[in-house]
PDB file of C-alpha atoms in Angstrom:
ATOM      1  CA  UNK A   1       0.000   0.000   0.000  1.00 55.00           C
ATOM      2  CA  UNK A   2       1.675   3.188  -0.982  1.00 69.00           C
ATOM      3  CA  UNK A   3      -0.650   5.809   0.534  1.00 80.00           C
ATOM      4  CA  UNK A   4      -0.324   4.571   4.391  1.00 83.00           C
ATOM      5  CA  UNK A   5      -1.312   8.201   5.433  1.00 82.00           C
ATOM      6  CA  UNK A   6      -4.115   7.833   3.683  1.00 85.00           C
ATOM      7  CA  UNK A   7      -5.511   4.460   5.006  1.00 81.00           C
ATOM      8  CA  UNK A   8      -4.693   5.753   8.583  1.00 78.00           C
ATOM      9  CA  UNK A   9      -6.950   8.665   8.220  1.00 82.00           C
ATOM     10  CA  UNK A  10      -9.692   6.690   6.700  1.00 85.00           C
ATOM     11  CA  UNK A  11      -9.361   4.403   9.578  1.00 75.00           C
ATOM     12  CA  UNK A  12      -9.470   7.042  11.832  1.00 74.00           C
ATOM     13  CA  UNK A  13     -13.410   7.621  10.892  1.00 75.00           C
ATOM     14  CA  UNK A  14     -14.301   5.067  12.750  1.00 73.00           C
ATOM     15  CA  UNK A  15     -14.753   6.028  15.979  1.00 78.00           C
ATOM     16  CA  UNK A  16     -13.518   3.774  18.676  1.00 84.00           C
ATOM     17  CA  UNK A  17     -13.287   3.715  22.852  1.00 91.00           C
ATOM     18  CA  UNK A  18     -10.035   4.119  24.006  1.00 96.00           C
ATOM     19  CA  UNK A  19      -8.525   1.978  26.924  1.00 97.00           C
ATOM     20  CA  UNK A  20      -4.880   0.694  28.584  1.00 98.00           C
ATOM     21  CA  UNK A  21      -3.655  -2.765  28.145  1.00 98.00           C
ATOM     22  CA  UNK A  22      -1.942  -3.806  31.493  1.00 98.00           C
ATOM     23  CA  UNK A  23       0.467  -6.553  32.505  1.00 98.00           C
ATOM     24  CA  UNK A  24       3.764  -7.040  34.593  1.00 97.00           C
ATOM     25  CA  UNK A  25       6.861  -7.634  33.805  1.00 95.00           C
ATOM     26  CA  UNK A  26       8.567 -11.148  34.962  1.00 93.00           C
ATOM     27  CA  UNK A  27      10.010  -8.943  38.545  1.00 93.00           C
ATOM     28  CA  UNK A  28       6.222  -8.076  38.811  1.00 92.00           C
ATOM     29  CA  UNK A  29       6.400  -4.353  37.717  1.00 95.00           C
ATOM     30  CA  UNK A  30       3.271  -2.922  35.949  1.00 97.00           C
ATOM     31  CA  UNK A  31       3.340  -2.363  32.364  1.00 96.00           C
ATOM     32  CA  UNK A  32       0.723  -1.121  30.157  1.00 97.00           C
ATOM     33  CA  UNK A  33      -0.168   0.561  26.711  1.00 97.00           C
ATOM     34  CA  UNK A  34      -3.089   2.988  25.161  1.00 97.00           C
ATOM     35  CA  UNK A  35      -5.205   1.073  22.382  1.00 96.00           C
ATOM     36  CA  UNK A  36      -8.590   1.449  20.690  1.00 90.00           C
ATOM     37  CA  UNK A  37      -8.077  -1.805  19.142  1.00 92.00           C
ATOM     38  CA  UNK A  38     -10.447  -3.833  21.969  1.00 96.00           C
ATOM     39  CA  UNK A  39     -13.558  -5.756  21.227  1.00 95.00           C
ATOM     40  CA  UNK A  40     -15.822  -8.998  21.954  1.00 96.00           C
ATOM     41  CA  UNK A  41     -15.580 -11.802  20.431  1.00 97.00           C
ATOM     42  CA  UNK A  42     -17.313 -14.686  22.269  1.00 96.00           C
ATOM     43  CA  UNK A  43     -20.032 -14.459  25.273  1.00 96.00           C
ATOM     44  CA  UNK A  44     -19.917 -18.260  25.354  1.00 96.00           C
ATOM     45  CA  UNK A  45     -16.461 -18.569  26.658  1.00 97.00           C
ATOM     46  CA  UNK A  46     -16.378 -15.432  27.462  1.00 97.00           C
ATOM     47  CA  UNK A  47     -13.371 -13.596  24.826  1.00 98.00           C
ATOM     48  CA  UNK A  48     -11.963 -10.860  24.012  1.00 98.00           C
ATOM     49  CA  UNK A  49      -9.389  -9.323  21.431  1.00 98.00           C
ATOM     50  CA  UNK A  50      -7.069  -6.355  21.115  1.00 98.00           C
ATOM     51  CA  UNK A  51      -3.932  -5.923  19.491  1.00 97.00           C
ATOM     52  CA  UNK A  52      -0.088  -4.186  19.763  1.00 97.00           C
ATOM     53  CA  UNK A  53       2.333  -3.333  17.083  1.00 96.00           C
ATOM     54  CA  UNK A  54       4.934  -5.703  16.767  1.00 96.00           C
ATOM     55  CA  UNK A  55       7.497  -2.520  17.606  1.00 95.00           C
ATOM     56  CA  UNK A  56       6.569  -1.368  20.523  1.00 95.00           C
ATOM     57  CA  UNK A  57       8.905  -1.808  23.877  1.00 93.00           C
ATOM     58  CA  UNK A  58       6.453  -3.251  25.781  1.00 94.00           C
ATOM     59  CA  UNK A  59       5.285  -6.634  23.591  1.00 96.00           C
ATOM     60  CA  UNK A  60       7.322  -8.884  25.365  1.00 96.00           C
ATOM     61  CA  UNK A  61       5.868  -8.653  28.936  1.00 96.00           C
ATOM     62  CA  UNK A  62       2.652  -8.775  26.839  1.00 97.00           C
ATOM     63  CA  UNK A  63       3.529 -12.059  25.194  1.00 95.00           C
ATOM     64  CA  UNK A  64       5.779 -13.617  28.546  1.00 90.00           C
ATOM     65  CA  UNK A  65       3.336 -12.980  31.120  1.00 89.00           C
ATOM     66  CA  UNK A  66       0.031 -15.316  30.563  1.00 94.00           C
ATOM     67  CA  UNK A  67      -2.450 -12.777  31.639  1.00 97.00           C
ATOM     68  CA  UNK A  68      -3.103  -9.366  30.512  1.00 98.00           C
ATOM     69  CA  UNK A  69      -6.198  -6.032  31.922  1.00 98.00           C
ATOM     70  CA  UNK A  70      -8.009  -4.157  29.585  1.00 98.00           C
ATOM     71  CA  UNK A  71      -8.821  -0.613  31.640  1.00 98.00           C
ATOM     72  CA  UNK A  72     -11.796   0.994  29.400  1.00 98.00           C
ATOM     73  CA  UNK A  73     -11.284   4.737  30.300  1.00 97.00           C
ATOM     74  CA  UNK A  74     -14.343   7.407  30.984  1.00 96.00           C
ATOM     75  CA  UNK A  75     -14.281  10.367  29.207  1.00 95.00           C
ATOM     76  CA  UNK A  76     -12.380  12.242  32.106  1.00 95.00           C
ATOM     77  CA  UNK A  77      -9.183  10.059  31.555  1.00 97.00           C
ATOM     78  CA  UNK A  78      -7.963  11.660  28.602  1.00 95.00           C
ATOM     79  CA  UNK A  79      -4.955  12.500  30.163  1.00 95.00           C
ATOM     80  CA  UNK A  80      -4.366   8.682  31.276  1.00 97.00           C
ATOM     81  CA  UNK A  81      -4.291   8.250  27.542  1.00 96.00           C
ATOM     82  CA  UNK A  82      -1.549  10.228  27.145  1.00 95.00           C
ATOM     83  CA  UNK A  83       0.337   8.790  29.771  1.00 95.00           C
ATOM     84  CA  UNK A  84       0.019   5.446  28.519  1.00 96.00           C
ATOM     85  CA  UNK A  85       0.454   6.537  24.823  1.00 95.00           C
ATOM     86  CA  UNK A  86       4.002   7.994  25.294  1.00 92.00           C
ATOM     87  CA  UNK A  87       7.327   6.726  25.931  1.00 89.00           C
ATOM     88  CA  UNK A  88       6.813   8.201  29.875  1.00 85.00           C
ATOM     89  CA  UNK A  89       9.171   5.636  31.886  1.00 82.00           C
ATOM     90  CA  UNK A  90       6.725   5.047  34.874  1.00 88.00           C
ATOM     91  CA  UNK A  91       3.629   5.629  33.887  1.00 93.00           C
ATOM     92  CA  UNK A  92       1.716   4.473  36.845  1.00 96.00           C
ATOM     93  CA  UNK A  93       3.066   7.202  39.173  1.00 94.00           C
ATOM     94  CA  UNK A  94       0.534   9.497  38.836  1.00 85.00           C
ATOM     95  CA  UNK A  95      -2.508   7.897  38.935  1.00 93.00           C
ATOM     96  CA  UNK A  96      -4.600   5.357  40.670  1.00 95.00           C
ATOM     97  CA  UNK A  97      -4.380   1.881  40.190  1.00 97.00           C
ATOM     98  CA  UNK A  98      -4.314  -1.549  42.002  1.00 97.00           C
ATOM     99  CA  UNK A  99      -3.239  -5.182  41.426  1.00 97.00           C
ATOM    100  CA  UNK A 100      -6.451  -7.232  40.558  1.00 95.00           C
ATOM    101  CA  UNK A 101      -7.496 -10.526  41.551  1.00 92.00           C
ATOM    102  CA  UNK A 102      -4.800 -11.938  38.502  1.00 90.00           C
ATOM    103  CA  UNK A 103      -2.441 -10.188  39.626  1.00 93.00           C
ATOM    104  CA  UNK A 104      -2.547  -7.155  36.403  1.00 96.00           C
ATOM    105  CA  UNK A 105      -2.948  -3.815  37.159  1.00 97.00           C
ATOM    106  CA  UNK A 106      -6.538  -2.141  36.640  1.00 97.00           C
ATOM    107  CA  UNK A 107      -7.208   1.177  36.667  1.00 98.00           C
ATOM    108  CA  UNK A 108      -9.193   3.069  39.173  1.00 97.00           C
ATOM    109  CA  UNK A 109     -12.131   5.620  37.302  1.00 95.00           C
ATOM    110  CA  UNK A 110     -12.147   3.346  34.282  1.00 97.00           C
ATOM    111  CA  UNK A 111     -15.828   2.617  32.585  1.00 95.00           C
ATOM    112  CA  UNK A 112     -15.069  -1.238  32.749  1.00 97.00           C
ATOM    113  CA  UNK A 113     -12.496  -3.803  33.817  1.00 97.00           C
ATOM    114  CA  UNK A 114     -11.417  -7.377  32.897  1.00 98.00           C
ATOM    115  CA  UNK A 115      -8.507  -9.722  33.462  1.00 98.00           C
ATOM    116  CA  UNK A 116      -8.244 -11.996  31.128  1.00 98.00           C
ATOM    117  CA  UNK A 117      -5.789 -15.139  30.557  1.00 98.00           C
ATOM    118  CA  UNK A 118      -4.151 -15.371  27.502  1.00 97.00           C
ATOM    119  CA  UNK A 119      -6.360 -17.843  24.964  1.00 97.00           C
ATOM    120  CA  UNK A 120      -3.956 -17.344  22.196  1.00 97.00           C
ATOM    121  CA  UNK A 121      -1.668 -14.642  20.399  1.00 97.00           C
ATOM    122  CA  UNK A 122      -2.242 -14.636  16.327  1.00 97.00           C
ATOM    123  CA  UNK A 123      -0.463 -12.718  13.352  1.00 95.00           C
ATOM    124  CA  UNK A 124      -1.990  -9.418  12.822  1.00 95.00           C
ATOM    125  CA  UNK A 125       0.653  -7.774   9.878  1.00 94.00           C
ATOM    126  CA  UNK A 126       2.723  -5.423  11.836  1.00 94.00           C
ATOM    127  CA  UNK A 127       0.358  -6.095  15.019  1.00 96.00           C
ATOM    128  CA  UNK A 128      -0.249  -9.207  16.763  1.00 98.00           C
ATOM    129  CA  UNK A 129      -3.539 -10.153  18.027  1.00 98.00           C
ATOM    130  CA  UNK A 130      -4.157 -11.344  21.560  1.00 98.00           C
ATOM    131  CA  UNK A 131      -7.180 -13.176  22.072  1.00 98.00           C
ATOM    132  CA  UNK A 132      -8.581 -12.935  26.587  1.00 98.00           C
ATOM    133  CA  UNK A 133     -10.414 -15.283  28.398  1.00 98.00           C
ATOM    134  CA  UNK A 134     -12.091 -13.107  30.842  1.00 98.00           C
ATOM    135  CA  UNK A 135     -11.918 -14.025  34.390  1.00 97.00           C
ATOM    136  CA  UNK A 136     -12.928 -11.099  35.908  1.00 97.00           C
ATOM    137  CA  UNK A 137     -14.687  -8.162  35.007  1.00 97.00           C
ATOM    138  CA  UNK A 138     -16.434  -5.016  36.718  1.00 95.00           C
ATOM    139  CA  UNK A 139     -18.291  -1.710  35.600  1.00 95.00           C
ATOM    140  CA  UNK A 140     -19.558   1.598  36.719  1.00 93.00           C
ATOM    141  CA  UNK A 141     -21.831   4.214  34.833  1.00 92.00           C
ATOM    142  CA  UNK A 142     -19.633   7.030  33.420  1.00 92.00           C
ATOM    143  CA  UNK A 143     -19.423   8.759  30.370  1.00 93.00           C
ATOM    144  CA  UNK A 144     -16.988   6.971  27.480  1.00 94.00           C
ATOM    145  CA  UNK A 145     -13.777   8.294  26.365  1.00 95.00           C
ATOM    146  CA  UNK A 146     -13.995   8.361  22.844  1.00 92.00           C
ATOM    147  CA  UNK A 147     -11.740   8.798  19.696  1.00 90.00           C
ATOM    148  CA  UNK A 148     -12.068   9.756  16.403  1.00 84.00           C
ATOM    149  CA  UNK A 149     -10.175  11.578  13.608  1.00 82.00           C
ATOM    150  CA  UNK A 150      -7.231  11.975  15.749  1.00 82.00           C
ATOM    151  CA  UNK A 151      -8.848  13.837  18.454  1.00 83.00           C
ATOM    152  CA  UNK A 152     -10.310  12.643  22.271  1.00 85.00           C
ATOM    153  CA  UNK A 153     -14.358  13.137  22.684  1.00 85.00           C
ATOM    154  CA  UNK A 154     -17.129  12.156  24.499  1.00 85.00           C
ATOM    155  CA  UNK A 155     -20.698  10.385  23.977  1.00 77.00           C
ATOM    156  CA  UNK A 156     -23.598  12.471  24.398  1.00 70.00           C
ATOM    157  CA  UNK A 157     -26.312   9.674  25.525  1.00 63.00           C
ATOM    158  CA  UNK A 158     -29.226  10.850  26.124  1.00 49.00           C
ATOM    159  CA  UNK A 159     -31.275   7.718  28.096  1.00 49.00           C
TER     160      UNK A 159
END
């Protein structure tokens, strides 16, 4: 594909939650990673998928560890994007998080929670695609981060 640019800003009109990927490392220390590549897959085992480039500093504790958190963030953790999204060397200083039951971090604020056990990890092109069971999971009502077109936003939802 020669227009990359291109296909990345088509992309980018799909709108999409945004969330943190969490692990540890094999000493235990917490690792995690912005994506907006997170959805179901099964209810019946209960699945989930989201992928990381094959580039990025942080893929091996993803693939070595055996069980990963997806943090889905509410609209007021914009910032918490950012943190995750650069190459910040600790970026669970400044915010609020604890250990869960599997032992990955999750996020405190966040519109959902699950730790999930690795089913498998699959080719994606320059990505590779993890596939969760869930084992745990929790949710409160807040307002969704959202992204789209390059740019952080919220849901207007009217009930």
């Amino acid at each position: 594909m020669r227009d990359k640019r291109g296909l990345r800003n088509a992309l980018g009109k799909f709108a999409t939650g945004v969330a943190v990927a969490t692990t540890v490392t094999q000493d235990g220390k917490p690792v995690g990673v912005t994506i907006n590549s997170f959805t179901s897959v099964s209810l019946e085992p209960a699945l989930v998928l989201w992928s990381l480039t094959r580039n990025s500093p942080n893929l091996r504790h993803f693939t070595g560890h055996g069980w990963f958190g997806i943090n889905i963030l509410s609209a007021s953790q914009s910032e918490v994007s950012r943190v995750f999204a650069s190459p910040t060397p600790d970026r669970f200083e400044k915010i609020d998080w604890r250990y869960g039951i599997h032992g990955v971090p999750v996020l405190d604020g966040t519109l959902a929670r699950f730790e999930c056990e690795v089913e498998r990890v699959a080719d994606g092109g320059d990505h590779l695609v993890f596939f969760g069971h869930v084992h745990a999971h929790n949710e409160e009502e807040r307002e969704p981060l959202l992204f789209f077109s390059g740019q952080y936003g919220t849901a207007n939802i009217a009930s």
